[in-house]
C-alpha atoms as a PDB file:
ATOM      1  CA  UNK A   1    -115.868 131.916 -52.658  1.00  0.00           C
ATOM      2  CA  UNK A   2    -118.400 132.783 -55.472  1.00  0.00           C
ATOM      3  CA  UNK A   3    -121.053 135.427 -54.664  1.00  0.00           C
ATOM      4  CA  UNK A   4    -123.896 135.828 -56.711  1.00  0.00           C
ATOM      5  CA  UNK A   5    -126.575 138.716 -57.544  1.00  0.00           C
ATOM      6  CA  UNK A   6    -128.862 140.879 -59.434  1.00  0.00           C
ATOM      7  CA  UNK A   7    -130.465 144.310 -60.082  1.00  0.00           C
ATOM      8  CA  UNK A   8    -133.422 145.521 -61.557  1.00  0.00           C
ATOM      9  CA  UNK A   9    -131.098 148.174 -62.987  1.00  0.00           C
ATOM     10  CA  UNK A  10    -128.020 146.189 -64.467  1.00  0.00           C
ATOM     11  CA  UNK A  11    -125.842 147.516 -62.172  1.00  0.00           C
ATOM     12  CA  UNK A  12    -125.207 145.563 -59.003  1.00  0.00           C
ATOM     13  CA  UNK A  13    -122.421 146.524 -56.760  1.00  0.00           C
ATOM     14  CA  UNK A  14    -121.115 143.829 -53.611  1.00  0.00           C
ATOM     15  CA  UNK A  15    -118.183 144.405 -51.246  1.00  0.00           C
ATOM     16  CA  UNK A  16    -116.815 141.495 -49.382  1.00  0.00           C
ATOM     17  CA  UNK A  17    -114.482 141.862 -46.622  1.00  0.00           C
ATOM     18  CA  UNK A  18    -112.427 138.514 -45.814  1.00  0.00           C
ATOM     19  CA  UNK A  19    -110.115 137.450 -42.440  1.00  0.00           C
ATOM     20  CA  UNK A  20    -108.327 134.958 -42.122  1.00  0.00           C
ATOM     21  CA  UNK A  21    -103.994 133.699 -40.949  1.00  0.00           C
ATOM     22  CA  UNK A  22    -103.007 135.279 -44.608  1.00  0.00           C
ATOM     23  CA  UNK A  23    -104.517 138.434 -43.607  1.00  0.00           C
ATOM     24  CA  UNK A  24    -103.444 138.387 -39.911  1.00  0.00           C
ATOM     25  CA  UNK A  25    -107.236 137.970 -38.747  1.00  0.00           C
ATOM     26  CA  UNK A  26    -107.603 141.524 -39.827  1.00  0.00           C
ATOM     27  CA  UNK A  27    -110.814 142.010 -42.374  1.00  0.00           C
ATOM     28  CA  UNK A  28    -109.579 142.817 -45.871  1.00  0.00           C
ATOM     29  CA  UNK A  29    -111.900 143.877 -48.921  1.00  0.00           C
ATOM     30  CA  UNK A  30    -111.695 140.971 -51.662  1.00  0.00           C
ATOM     31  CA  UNK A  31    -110.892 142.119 -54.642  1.00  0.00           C
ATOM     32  CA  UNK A  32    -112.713 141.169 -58.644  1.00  0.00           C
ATOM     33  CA  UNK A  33    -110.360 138.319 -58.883  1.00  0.00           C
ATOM     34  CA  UNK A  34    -111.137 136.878 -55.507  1.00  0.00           C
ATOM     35  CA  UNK A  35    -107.929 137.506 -53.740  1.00  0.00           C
ATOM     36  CA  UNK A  36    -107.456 139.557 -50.597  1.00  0.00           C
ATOM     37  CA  UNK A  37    -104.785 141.963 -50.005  1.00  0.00           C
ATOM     38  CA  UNK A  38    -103.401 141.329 -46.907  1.00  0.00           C
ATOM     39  CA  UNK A  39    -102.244 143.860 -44.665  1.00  0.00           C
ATOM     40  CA  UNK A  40     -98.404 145.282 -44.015  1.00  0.00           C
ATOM     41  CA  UNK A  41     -96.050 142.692 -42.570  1.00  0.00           C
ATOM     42  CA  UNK A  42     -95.678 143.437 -38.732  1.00  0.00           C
ATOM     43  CA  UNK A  43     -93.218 146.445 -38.925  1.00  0.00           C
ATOM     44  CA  UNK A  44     -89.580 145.769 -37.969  1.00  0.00           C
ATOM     45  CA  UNK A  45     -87.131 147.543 -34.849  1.00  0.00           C
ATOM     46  CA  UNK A  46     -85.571 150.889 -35.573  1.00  0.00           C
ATOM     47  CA  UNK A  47     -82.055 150.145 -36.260  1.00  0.00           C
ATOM     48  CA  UNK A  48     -79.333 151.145 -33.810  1.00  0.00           C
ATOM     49  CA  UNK A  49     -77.127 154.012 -35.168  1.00  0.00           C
ATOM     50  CA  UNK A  50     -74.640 151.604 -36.424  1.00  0.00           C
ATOM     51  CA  UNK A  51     -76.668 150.542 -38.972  1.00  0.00           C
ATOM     52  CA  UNK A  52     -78.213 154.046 -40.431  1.00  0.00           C
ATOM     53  CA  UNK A  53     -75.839 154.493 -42.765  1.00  0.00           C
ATOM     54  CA  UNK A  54     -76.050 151.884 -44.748  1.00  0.00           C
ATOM     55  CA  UNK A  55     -73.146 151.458 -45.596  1.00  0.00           C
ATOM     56  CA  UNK A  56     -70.754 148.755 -46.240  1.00  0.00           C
ATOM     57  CA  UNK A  57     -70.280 145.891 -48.818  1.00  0.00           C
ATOM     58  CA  UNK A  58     -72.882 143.546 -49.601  1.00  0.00           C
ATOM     59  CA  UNK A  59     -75.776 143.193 -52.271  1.00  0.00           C
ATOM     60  CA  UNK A  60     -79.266 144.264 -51.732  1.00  0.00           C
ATOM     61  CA  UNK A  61     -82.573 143.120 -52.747  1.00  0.00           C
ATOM     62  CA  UNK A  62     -82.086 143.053 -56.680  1.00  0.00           C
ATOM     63  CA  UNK A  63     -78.849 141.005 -56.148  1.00  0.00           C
ATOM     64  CA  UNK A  64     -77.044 143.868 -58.189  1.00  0.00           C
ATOM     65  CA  UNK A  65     -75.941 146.101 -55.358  1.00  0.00           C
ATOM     66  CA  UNK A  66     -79.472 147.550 -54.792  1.00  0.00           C
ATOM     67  CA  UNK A  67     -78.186 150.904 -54.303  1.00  0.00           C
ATOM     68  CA  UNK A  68     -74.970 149.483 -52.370  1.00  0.00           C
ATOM     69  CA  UNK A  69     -74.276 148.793 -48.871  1.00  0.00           C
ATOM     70  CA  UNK A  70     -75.766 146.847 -46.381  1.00  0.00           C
ATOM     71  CA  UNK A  71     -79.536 147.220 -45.966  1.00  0.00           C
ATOM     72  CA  UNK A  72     -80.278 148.611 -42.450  1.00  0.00           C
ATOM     73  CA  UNK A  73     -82.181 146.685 -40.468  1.00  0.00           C
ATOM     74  CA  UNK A  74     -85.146 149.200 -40.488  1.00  0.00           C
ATOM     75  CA  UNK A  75     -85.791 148.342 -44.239  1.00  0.00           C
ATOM     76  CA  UNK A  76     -85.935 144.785 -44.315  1.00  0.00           C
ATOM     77  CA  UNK A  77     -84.565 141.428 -43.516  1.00  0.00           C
ATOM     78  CA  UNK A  78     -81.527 139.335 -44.795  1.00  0.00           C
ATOM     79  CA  UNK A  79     -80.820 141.779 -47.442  1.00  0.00           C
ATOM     80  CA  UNK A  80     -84.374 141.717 -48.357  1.00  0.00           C
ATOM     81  CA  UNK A  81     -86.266 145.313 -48.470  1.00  0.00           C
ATOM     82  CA  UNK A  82     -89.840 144.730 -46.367  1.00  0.00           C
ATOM     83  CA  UNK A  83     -92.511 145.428 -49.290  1.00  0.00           C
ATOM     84  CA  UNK A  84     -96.143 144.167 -49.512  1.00  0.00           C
ATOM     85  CA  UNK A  85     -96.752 140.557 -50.513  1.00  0.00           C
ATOM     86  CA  UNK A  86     -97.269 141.070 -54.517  1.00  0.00           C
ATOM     87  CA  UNK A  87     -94.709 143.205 -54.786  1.00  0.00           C
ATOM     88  CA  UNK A  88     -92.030 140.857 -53.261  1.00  0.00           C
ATOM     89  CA  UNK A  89     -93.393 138.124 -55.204  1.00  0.00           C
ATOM     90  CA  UNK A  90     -92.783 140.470 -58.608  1.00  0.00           C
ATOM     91  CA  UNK A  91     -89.493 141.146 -57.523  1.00  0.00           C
ATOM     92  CA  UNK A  92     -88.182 138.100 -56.516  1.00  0.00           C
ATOM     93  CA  UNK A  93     -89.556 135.800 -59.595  1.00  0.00           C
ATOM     94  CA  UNK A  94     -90.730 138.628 -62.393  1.00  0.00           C
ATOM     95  CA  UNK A  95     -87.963 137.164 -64.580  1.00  0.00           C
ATOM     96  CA  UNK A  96     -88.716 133.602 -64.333  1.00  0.00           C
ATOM     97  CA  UNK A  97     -92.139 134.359 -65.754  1.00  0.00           C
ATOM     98  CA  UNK A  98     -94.046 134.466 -68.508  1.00  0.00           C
ATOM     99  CA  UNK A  99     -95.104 138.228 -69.785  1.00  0.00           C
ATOM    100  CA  UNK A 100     -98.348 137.854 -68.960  1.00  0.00           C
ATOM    101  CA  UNK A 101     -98.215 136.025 -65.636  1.00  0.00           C
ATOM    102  CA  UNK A 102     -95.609 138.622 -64.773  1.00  0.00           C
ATOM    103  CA  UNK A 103     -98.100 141.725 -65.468  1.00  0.00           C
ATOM    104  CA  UNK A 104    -100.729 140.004 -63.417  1.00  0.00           C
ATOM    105  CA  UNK A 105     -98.237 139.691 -60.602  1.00  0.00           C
ATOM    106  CA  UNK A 106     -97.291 143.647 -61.263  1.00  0.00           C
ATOM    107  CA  UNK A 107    -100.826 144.534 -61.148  1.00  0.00           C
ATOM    108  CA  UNK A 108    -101.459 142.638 -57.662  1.00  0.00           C
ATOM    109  CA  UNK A 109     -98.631 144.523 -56.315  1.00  0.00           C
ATOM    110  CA  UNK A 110     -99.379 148.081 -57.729  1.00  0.00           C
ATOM    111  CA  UNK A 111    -102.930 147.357 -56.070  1.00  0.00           C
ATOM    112  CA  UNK A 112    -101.212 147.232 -53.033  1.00  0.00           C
ATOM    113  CA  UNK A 113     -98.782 149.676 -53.173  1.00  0.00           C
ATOM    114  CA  UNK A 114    -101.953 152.132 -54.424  1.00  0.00           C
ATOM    115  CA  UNK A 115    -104.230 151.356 -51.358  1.00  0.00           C
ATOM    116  CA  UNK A 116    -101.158 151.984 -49.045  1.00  0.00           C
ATOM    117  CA  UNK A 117    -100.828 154.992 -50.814  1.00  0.00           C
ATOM    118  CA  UNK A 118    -104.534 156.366 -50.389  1.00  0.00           C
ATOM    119  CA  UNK A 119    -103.743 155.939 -46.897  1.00  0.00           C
ATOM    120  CA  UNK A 120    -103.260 159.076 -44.445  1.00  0.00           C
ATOM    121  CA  UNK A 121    -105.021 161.349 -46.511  1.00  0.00           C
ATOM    122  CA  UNK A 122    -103.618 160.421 -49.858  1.00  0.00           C
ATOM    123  CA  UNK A 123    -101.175 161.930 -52.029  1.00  0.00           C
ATOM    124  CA  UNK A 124     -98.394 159.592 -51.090  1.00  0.00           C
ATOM    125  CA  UNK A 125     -99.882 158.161 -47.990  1.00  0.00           C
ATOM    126  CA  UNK A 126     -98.180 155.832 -46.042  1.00  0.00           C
ATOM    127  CA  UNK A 127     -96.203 154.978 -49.400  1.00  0.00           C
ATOM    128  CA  UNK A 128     -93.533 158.100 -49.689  1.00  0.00           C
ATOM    129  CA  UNK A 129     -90.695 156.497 -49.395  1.00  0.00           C
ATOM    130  CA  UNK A 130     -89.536 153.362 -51.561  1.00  0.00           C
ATOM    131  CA  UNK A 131     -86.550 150.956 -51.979  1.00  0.00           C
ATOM    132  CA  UNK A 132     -84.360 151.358 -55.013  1.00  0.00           C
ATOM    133  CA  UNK A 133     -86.763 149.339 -57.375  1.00  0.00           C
ATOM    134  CA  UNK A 134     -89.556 151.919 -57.130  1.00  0.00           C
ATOM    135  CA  UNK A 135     -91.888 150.049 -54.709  1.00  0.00           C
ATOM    136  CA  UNK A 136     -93.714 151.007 -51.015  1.00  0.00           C
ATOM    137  CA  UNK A 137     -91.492 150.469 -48.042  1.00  0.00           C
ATOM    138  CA  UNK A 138     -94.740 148.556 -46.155  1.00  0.00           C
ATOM    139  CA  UNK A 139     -93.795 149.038 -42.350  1.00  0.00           C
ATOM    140  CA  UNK A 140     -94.215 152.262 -40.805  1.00  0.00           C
ATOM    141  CA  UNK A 141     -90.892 151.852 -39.086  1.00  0.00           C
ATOM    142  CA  UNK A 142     -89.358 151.840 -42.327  1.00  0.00           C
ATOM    143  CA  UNK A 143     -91.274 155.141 -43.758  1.00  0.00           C
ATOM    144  CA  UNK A 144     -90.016 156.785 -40.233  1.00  0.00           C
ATOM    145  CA  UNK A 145     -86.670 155.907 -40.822  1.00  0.00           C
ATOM    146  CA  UNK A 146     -86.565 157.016 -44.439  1.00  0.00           C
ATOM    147  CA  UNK A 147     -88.191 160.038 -43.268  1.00  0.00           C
ATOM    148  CA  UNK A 148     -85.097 160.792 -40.654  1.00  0.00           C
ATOM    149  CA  UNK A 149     -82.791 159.146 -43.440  1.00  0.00           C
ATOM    150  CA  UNK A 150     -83.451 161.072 -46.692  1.00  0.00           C
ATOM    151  CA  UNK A 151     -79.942 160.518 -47.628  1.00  0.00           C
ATOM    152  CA  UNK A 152     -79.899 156.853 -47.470  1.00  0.00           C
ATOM    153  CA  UNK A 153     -79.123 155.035 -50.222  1.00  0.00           C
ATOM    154  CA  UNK A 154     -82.161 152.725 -49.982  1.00  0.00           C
ATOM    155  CA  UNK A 155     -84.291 155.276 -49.346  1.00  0.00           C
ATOM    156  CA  UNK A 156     -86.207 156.706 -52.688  1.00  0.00           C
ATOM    157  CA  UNK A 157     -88.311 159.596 -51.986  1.00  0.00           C
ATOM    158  CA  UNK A 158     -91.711 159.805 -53.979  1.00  0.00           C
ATOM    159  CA  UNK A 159     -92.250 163.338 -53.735  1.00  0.00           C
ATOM    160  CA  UNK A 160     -88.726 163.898 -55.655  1.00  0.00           C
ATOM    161  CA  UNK A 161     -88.863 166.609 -58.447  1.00  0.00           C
ATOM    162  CA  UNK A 162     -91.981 167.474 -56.874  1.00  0.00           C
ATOM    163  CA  UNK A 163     -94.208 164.782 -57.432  1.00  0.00           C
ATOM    164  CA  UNK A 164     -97.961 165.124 -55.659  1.00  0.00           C
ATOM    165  CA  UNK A 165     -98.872 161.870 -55.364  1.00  0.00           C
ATOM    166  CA  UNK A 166     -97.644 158.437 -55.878  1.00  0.00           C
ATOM    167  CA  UNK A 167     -97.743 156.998 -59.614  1.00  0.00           C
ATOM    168  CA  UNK A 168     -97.652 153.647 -60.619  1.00  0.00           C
ATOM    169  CA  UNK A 169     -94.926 152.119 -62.775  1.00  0.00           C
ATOM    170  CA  UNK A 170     -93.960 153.160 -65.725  1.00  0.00           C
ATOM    171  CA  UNK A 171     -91.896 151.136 -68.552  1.00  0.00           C
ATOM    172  CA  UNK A 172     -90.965 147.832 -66.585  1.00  0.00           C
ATOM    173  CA  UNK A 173     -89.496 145.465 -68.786  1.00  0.00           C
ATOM    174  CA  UNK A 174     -90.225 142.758 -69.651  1.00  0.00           C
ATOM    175  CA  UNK A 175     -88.301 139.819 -69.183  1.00  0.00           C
ATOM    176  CA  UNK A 176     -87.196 136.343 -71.579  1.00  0.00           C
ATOM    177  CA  UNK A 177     -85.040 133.605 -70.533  1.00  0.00           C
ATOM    178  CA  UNK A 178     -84.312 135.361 -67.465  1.00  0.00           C
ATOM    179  CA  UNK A 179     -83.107 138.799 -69.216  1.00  0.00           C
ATOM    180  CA  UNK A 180     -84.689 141.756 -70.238  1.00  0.00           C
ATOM    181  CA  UNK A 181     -85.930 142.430 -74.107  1.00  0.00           C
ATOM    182  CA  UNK A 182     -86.877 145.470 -75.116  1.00  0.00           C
ATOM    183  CA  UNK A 183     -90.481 145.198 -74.568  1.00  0.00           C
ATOM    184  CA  UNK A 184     -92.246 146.861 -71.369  1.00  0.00           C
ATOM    185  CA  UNK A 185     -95.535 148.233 -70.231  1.00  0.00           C
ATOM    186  CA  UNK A 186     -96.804 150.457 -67.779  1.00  0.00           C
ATOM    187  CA  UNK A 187     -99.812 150.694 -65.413  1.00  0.00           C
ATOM    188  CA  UNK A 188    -102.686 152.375 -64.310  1.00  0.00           C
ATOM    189  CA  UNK A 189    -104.774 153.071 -61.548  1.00  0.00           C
ATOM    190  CA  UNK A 190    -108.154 154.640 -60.331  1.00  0.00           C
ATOM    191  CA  UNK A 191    -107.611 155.549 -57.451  1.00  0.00           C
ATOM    192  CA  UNK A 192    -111.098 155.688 -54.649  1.00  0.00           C
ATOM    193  CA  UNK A 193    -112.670 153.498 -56.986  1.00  0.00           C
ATOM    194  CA  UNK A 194    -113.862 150.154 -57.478  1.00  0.00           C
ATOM    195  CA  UNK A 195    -113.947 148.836 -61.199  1.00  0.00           C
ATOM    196  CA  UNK A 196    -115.472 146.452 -63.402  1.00  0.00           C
ATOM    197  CA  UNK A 197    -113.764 145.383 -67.457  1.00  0.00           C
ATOM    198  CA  UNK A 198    -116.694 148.035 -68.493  1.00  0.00           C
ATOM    199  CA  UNK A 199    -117.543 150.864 -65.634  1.00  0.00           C
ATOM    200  CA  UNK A 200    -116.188 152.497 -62.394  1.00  0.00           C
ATOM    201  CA  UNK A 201    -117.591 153.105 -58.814  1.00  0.00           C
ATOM    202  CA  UNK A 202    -115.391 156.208 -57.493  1.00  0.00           C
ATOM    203  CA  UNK A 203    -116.092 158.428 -54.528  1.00  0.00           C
ATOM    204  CA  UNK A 204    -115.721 161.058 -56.683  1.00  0.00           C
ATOM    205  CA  UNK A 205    -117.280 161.336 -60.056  1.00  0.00           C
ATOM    206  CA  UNK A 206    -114.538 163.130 -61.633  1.00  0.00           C
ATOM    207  CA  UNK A 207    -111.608 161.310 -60.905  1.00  0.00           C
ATOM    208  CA  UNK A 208    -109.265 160.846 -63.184  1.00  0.00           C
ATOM    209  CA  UNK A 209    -106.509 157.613 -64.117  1.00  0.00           C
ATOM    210  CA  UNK A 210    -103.059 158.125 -63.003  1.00  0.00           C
ATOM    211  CA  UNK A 211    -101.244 158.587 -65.113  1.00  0.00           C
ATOM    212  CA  UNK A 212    -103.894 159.775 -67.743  1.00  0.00           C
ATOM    213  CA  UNK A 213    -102.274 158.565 -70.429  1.00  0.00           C
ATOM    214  CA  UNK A 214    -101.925 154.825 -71.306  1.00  0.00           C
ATOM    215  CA  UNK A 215    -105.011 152.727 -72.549  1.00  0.00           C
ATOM    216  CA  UNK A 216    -106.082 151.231 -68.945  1.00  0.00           C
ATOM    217  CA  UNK A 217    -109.391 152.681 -67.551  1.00  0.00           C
ATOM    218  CA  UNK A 218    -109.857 153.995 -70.924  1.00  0.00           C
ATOM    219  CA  UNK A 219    -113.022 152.281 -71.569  1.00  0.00           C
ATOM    220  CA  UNK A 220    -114.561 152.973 -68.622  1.00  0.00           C
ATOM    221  CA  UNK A 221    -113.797 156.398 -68.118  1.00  0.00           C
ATOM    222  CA  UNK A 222    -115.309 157.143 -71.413  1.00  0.00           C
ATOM    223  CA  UNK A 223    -118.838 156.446 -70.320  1.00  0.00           C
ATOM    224  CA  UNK A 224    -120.235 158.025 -67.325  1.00  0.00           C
ATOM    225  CA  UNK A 225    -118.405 157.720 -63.355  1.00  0.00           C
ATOM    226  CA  UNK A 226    -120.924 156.139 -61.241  1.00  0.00           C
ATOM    227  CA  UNK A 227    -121.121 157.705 -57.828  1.00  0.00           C
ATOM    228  CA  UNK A 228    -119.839 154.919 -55.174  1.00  0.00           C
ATOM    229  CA  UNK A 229    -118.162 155.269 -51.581  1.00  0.00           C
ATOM    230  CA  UNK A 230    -114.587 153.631 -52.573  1.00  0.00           C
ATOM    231  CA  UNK A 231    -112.648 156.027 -50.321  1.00  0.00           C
ATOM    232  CA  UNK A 232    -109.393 153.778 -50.146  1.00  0.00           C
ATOM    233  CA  UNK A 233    -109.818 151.066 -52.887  1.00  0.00           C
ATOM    234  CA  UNK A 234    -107.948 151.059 -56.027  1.00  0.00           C
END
């Protein structure tokens, strides 16, 4: 879908909303590269008590162990912890691909992860709790159980050391030949705002990037924040 359009001012602003079977019929904003984010997979049974200890042998979902023992049931599926789309993507084929098709795939996710976390009032939102990679649990059965689970192994708590609101990654390697080099970058985010490669839309004019330091945003930020409703949007 293209959509075209103009201003007398230079500075036209257009939100489409999209529904369709990849985004369960719900409508979806689309974002500047054209793809929608589609909404949480349908969230999975509470586990019976057998299974909230997770423990036992098996690997998890990095094929390393993930933490150890077997992933309850809450969590995820065939060993598989239940994240948003991009972010299972990343993890299941990040080191298969090239650096840059791998950071585009990292920034899809961390788009998701942010708007999940600008959800119930912000802060962390609906994204507190995390597997052992670092990314959003997407079900709400599976923040509940973290919640009643702190202790499990699978369960990584954002607000750890006292963090006030969730961050985007930091350092994530980068991979060649299926291994990781030395390289790595990091990410940004803005968060209740829309952006364009030159100027940002927030629903508050003095937002700031998280984290503030890195080179993301940087352009933008230095000129002027225009004044847009983007309650939600990354």
């Amino acid at each position: 879908v293209k959509v075209a359009g103009f201003s007398s001012d230079s500075d036209c602003v257009q939100e489409l909303k999209y529904a369709g079977p990849d985004t369960a019929n719900r409508k979806v904003f689309v974002n500047s590269i054209g793809k929608a984010i589609p909404p949480p997979p349908v969230p999975l049974p509470v586990p019976s008590p057998s299974e909230e200890d997770g423990g036992g042998g098996g690997k998890g979902e990095d094929g390393e162990g993930g933490g150890g023992g077997t992933l309850p049931s809450a969590l995820g599926t065939a060993g598989k912890t239940g994240l948003n789309i991009k972010c299972a993507q990343y993890r299941d084929g990040h080191s298969t691909l090239s650096s840059s098709k791998a950071m585009a795939l990292m920034a899809s996710c961390m788009a998701q992860d942010c708007v999940q976390s600008l959800e119930n009032g912000g802060g962390h939102g609906n994204c507190r709790y995390m597997d052992t990679l670092g990314f959003c649990y997407s079900s709400a059965s599976a923040q509940t159980f973290c919640s009643a689970n702190k202790d499990n192994k699978f369960c990584k708590d954002g607000a750890e050391g006292g963090q006030k609101e969730w961050v985007p990654r930091q350092k994530e390697p980068i991979f060649s030949a299926g291994k990781a080099t030395d390289d790595s970058f990091s990410c940004q985010c803005m968060k209740n705002c829309g952006c364009t490669k030159d100027k940002c839309w927030c629903s508050d004019t003095d937002q700031k990037r998280t984290p503030e330091t890195g080179e993301e945003f940087a352009q933008q930020t230095g000129r002027a924040i225009f004044k847009g409703s983007k309650n939600g949007e990354w």
